[in-house]
Coordinates of C-alpha atoms in Angstrom, one line a residue:
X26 CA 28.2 -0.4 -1.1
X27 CA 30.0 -4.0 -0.7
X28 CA 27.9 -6.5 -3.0
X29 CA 26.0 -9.1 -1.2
X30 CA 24.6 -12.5 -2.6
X31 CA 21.3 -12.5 -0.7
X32 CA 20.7 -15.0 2.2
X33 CA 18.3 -16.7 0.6
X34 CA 20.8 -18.4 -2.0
X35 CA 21.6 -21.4 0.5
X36 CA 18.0 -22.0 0.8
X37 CA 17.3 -22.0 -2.9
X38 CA 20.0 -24.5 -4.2
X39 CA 18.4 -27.1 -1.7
X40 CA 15.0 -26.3 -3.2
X41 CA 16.5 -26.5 -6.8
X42 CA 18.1 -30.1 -6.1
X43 CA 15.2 -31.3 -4.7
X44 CA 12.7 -30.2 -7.7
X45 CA 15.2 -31.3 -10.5
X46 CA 15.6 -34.4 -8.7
X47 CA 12.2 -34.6 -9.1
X48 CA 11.6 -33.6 -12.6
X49 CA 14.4 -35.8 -13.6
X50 CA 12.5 -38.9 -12.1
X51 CA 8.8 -37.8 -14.0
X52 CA 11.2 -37.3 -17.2
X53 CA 12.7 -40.5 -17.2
X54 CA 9.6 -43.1 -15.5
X55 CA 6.9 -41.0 -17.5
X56 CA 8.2 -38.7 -19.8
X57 CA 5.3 -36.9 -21.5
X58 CA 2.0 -39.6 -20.7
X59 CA 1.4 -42.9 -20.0
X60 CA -0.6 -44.7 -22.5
X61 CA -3.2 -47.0 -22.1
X62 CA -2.6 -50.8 -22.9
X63 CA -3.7 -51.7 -26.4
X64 CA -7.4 -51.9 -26.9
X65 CA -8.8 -55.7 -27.2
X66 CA -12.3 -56.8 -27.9
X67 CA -13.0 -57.1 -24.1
X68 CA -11.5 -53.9 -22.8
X69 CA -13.1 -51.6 -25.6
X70 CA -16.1 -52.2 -24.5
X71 CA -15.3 -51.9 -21.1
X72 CA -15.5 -48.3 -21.2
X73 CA -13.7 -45.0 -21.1
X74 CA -10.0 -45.4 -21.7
X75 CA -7.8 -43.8 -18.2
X76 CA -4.6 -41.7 -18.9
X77 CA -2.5 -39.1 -17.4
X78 CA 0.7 -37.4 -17.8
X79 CA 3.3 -35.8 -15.6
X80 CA 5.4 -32.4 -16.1
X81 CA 7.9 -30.6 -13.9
X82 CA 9.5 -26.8 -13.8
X83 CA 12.3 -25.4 -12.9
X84 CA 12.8 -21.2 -12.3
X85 CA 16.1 -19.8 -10.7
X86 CA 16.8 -16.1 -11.1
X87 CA 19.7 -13.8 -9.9
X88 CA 18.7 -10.4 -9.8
X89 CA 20.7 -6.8 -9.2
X90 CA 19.2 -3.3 -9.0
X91 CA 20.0 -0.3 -7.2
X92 CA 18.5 3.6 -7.0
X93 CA 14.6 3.4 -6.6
X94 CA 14.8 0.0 -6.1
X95 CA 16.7 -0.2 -3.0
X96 CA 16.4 1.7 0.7
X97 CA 19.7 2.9 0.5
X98 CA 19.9 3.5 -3.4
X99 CA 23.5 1.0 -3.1
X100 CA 23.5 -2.1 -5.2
X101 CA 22.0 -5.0 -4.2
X102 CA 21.1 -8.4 -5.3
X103 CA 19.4 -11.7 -4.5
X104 CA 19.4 -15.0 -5.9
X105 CA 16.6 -17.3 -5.4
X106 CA 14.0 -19.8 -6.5
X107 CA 11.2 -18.1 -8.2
X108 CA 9.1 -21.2 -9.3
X109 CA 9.3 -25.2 -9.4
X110 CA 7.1 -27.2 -9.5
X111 CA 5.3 -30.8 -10.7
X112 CA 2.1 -31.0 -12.2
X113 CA 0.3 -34.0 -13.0
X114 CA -3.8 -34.6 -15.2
X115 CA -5.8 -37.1 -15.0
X116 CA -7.9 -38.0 -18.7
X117 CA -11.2 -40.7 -18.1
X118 CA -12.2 -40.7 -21.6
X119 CA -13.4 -37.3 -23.9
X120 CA -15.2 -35.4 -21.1
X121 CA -13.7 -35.4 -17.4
X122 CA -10.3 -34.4 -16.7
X123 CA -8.4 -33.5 -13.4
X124 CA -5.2 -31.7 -12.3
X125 CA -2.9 -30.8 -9.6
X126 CA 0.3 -28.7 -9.5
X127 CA 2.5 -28.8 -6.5
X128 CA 4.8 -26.3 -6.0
X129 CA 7.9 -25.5 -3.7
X130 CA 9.6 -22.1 -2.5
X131 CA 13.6 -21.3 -1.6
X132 CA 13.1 -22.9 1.9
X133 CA 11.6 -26.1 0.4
X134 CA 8.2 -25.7 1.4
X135 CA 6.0 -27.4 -0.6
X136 CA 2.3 -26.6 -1.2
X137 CA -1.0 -27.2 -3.4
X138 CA -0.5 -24.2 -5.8
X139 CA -3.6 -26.0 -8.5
X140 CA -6.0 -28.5 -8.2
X141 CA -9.0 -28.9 -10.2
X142 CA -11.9 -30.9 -11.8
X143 CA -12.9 -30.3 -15.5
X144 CA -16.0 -31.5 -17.5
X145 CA -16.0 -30.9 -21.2
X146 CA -19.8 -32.0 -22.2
X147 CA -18.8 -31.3 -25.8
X148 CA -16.5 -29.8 -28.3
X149 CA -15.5 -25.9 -27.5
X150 CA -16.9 -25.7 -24.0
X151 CA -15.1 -26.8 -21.0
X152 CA -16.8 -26.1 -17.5
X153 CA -14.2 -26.3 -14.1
X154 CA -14.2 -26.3 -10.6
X155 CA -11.4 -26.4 -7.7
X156 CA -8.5 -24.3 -7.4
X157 CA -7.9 -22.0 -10.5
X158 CA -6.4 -19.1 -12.2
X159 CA -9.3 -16.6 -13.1
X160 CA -8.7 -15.7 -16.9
X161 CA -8.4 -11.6 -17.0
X162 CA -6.0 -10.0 -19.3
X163 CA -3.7 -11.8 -22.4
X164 CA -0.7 -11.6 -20.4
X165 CA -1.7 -13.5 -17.5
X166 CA -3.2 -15.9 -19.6
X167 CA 0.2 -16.8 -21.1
X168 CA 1.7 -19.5 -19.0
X169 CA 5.1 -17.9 -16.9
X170 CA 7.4 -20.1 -18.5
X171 CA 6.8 -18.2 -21.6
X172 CA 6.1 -14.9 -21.3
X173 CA 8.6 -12.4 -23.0
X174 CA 10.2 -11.5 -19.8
X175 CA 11.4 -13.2 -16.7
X176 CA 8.5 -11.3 -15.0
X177 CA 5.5 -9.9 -16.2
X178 CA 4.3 -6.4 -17.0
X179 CA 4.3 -4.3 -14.0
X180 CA 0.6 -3.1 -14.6
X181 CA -0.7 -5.9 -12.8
X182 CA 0.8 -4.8 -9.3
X183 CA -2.1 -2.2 -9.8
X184 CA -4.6 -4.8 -9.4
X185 CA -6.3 -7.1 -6.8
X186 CA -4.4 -10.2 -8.0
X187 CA -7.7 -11.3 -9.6
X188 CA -5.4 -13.0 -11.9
X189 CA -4.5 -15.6 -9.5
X190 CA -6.0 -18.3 -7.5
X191 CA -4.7 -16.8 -4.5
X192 CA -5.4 -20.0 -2.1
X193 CA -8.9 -19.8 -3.3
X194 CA -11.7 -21.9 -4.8
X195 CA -13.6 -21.2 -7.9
X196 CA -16.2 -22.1 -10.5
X197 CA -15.1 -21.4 -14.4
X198 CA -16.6 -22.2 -17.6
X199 CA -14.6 -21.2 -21.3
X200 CA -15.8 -21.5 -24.7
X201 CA -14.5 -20.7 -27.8
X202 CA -15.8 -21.1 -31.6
X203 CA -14.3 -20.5 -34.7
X204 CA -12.7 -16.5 -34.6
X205 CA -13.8 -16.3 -30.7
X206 CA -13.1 -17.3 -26.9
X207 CA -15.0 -16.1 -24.0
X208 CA -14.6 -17.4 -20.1
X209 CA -16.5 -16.5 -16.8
X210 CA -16.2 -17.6 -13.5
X211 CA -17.0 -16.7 -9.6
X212 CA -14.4 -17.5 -7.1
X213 CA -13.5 -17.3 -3.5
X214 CA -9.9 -15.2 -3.3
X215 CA -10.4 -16.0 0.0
X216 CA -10.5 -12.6 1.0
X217 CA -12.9 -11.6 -1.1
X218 CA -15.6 -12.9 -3.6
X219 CA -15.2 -11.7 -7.4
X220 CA -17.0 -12.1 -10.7
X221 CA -14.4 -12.2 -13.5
X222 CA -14.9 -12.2 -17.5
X223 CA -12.6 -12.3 -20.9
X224 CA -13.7 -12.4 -24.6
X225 CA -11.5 -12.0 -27.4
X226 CA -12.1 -11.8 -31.2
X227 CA -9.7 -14.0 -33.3
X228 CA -10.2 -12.1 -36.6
X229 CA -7.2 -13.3 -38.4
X230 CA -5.4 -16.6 -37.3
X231 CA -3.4 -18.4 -39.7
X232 CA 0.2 -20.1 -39.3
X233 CA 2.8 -17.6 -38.4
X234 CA -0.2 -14.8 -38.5
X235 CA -2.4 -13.7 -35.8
X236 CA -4.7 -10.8 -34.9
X237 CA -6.3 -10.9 -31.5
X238 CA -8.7 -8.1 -29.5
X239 CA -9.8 -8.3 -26.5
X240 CA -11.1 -6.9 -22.7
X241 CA -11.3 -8.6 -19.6
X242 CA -14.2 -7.3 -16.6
X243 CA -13.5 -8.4 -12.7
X244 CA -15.6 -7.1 -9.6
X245 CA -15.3 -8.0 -6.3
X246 CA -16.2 -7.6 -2.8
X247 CA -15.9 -8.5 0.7
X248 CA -12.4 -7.3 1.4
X249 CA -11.3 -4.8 4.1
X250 CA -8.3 -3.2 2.1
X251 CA -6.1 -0.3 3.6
X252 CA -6.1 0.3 -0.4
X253 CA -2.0 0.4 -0.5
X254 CA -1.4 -0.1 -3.7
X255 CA 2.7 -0.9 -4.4
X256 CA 5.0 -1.9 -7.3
X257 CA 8.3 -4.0 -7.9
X258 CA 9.0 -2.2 -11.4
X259 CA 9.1 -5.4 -12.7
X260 CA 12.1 -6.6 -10.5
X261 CA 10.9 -9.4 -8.7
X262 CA 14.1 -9.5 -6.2
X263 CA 13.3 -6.2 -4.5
X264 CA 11.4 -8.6 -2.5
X265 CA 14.0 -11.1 -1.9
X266 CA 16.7 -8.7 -0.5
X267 CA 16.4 -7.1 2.8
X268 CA 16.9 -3.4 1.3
X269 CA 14.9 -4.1 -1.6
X270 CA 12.3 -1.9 -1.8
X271 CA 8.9 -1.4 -4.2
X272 CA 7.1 1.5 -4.9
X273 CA 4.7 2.8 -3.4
X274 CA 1.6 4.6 -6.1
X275 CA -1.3 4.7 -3.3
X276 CA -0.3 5.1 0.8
X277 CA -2.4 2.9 3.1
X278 CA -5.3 4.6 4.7
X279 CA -5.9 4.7 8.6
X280 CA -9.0 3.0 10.2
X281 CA -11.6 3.3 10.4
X282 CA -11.6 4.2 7.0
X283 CA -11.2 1.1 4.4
X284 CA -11.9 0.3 1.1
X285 CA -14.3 -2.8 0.3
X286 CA -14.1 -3.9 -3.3
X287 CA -13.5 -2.7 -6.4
X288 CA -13.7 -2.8 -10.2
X289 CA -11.6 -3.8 -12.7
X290 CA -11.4 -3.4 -16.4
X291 CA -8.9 -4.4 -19.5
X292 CA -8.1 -4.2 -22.7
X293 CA -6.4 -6.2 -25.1
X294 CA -4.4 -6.6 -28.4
X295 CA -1.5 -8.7 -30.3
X296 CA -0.7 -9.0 -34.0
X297 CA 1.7 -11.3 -34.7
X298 CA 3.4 -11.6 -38.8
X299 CA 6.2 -14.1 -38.8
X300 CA 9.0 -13.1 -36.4
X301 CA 7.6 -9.8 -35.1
X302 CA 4.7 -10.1 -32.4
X303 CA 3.2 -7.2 -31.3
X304 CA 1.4 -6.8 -27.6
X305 CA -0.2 -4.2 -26.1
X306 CA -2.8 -4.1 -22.4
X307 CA -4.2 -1.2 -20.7
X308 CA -6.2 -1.6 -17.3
X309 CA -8.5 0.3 -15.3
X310 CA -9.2 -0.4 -11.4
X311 CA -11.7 1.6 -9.5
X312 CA -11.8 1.0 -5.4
X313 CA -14.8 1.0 -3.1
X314 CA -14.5 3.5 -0.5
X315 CA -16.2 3.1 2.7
X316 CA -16.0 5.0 6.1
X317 CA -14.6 8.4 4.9
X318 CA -11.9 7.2 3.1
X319 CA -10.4 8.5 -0.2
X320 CA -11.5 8.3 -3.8
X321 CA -8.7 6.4 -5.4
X322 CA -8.3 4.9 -8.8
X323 CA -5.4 3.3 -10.9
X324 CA -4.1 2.6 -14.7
X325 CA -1.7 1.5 -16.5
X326 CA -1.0 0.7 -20.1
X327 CA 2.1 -1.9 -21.5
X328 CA 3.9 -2.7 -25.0
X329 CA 5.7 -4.7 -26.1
X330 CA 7.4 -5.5 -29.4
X331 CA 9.5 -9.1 -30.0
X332 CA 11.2 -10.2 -32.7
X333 CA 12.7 -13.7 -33.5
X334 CA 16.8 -13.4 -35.4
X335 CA 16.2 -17.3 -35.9
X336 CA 12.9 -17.2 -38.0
X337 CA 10.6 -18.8 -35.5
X338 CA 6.9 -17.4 -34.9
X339 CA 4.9 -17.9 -31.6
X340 CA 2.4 -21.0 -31.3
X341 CA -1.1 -19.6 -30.7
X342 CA -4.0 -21.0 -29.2
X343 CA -7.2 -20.2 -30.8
X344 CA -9.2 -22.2 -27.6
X345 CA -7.1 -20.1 -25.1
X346 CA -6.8 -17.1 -27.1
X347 CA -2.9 -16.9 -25.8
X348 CA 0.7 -17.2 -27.2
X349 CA 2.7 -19.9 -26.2
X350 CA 6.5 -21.3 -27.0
X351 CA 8.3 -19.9 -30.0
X352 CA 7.8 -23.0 -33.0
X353 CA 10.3 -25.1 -32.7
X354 CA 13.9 -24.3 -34.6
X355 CA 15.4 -26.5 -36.9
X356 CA 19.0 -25.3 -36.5
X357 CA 21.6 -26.4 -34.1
X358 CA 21.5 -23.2 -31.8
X359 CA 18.2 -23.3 -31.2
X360 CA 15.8 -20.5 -31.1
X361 CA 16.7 -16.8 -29.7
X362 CA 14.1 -14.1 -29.1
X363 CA 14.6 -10.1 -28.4
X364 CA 12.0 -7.7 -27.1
X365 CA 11.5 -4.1 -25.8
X366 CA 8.6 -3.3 -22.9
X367 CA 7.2 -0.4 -22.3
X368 CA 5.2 0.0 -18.7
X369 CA 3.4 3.4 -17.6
X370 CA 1.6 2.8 -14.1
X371 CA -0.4 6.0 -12.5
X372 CA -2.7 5.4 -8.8
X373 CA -5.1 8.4 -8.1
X374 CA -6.1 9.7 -4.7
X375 CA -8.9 11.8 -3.6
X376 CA -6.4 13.5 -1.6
X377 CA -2.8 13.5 -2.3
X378 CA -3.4 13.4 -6.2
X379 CA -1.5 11.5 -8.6
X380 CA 1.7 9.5 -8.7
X381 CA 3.3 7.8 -11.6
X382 CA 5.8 5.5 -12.4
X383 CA 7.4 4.5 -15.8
X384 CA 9.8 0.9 -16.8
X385 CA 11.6 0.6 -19.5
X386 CA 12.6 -3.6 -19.8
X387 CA 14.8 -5.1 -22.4
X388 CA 15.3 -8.4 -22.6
X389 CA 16.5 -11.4 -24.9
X390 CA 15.9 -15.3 -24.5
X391 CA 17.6 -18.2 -25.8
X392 CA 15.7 -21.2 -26.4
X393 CA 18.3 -24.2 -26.5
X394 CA 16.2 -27.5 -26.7
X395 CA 12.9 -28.9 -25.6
X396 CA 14.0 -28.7 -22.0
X397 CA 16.2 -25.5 -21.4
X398 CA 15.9 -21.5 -21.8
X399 CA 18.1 -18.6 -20.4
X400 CA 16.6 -15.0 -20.4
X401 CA 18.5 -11.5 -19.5
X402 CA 16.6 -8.8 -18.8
X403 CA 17.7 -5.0 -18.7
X404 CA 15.3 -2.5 -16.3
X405 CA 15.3 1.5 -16.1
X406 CA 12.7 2.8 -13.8
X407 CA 11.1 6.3 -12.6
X408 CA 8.9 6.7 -10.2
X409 CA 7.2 9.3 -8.1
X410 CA 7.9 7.6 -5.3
X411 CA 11.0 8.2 -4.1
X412 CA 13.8 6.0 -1.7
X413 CA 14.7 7.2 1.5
X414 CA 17.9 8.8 0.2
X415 CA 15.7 10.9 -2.6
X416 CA 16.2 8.6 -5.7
X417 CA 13.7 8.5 -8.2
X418 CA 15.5 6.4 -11.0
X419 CA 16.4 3.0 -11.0
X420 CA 18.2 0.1 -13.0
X421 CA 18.8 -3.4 -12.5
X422 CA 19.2 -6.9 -14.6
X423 CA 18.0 -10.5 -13.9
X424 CA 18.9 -13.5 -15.3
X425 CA 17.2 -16.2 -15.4
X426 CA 18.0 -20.6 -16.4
X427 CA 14.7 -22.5 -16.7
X428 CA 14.4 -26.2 -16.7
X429 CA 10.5 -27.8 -17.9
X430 CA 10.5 -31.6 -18.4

């Protein structure tokens, strides 16, 4: 099959001029926070001190797969804009704080992605309300522009994006002690109304050592789901290319039959020594049938091991209970990271049983400054699930060159 650059590739370098534009101009005016005027005898006591600061990303990936991945099985690829955006907070002294994140897609279309209010009525708890990410699972907790590989685990297409804000509202409170975090919320997904938990136990965490454990809870309700339930295979430009294709674990069901909720459940663990980190997740999602349709269920279970060449260990957030950046290198070709991912997914139906797919993701980064990383990534994939021409396997790559200011 003749290789195509996808049509969306026009759209996307417009939307990449525009956001670095943008970043370049919050680098430059503001770089990392504007900081109050020095304190005098009459403004210290005129009360809480105001600051904010300003930050801007960059994602553009290029992506090829073929077999499973595409209609055809030929090889196809896309090139596209997978995130950029600008964030900005807002400090009034210790306690309030307030945020927004814009963000802009291929065709330049900009919209509120983030937008909240904090309170923080004293050390180690922090209580929120607006638009925010629910906190379920160790993997979605890590911010995207640091995660292992350009996308994450393909587990999480098995759920009710209960890890995102999804356009919604919500009401979230985290805590965290010494050895412990713990978060809850309620939010309106718009669709539907869920109740969402995470607590970890922070046994061991020292400078370059790390032990973390942990399970995350989610129920929700008020949805009226055909219950499809779909995967990329953790290739996010199936869905940028017109013969892309994802997987499909669980088929639709007809009306009147539906499904109303259902109920999530995840583990959690990482053990980090030096250069080697160590990740694991398993998940659990039960659906609520109604009107005579199907039992169905799914799981799904990832791994994955990383290992710095260049020395550097991953910083960790005890108040998060989350990985970030790689420490910073102190050698003139910055810092490189390698890493092996292992997905199993598996949906279950009432009647047409069990299918099951497997991905298989290598992957490297390179970690050049403050400002600039380049990842590659390697796919295989199985699934039961088969294209139109009768392929079950799959490969495909993705590169992608990140910009954060």
């Amino acid at each position: 099959m003749p290789h195509r650059l996808s049509p969306i590739a026009a759209p996307a370098r417009r939307a990449v001029a525009l956001i670095a534009a943008m970043a370049a101009i919050v680098s430059t005016s503001l770089h990392a926070q504007t900081r109050p005027q020095a304190a005098s005898p009459s403004n210290a006591a005129a009360g809480p001190v105001l600051s904010w600061d300003w930050s801007g990303r960059v994602q553009i990936d290029h992506s090829s797969f073929e077999g499973v991945y595409s209609r055809d099985g030929g090889s196809r690829s896309a090139t596209y804009l997978r995130r950029g955006d600008v964030s900005g907070q807002l400090r009034w002294g210790p306690q309030w704080r307030a945020g927004a994140t814009l963000q802009m897609d291929s065709d330049g279309k900009v919209e509120l992605d983030l937008a909240s209010v904090a309170y923080l009525p004293y050390d180690g708890l922090r209580l929120a309300a607006g638009r925010i990410d629910p906190d379920f699972g160790h993997d979605n907790a890590m911010s995207s522009s640091w995660s292992h590989g350009i996308e994450r685990s393909a587990i999480w297409d098995l759920t009710s994006e209960v890890h995102d804000a999804n356009g919604g509202v919500g009401l979230r409170a985290d805590a965290h002690g010494e050895g412990w975090h713990a978060s809850a919320g309620l939010y309106d997904l718009r669709e539907r109304t869920a109740f969402i938990g995470r607590g970890v136990w922070l046994p061991l965490t020292q400078k370059g050592r790390v032990l973390q454990l942990g399970a995350s809870v989610a129920s929700s309700r008020g949805a009226s789901d055909d219950g499809r339930i779909r995967s990329r295979l953790g290739l996010r430009g199936v869905s940028e290319d017109a013969l892309g294709r994802r997987s499909t674990l669980a088929d639709a069901v007809r009306q009147p039959q539906f499904y109303e909720g259902d109920r999530q459940f995840a583990v959690e663990a990482a053990w980090q020594h030096g250069a080697f980190l160590l990740l694991a997740e398993g998940l659990s999602r039960r659906l609520d049938a109604r009107a005579g349709a199907p039992s169905r269920s799914a799981s799904g279970m990832t791994a994955t091991v990383a290992w710095s060449p260049t020395g550097q260990s991953r910083q960790h957030s005890e108040e998060a209970a989350r990985f970030g950046r790689p420490e910073r290198a102190g050698t003139p070709w910055g810092v490189w990271e390698v890493f092996y991912r292992f997905d199993r997914l598996a949906a279950k139906d009432g009647l047409d049983g069990t299918r099951k797919a497997t991905v298989h993701t290598l992957g490297t980064s390179w970690i050049a400054d403050e400002n600039w990383r380049v990842l590659v990534n390697v796919h295989r994939a199985t699934s039961d699930d088969p294209n139109p021409v009768d392929q079950r396997d799959g490969a495909g790559w993705a590169l992608r060159l990140q910009g954060t200011f």
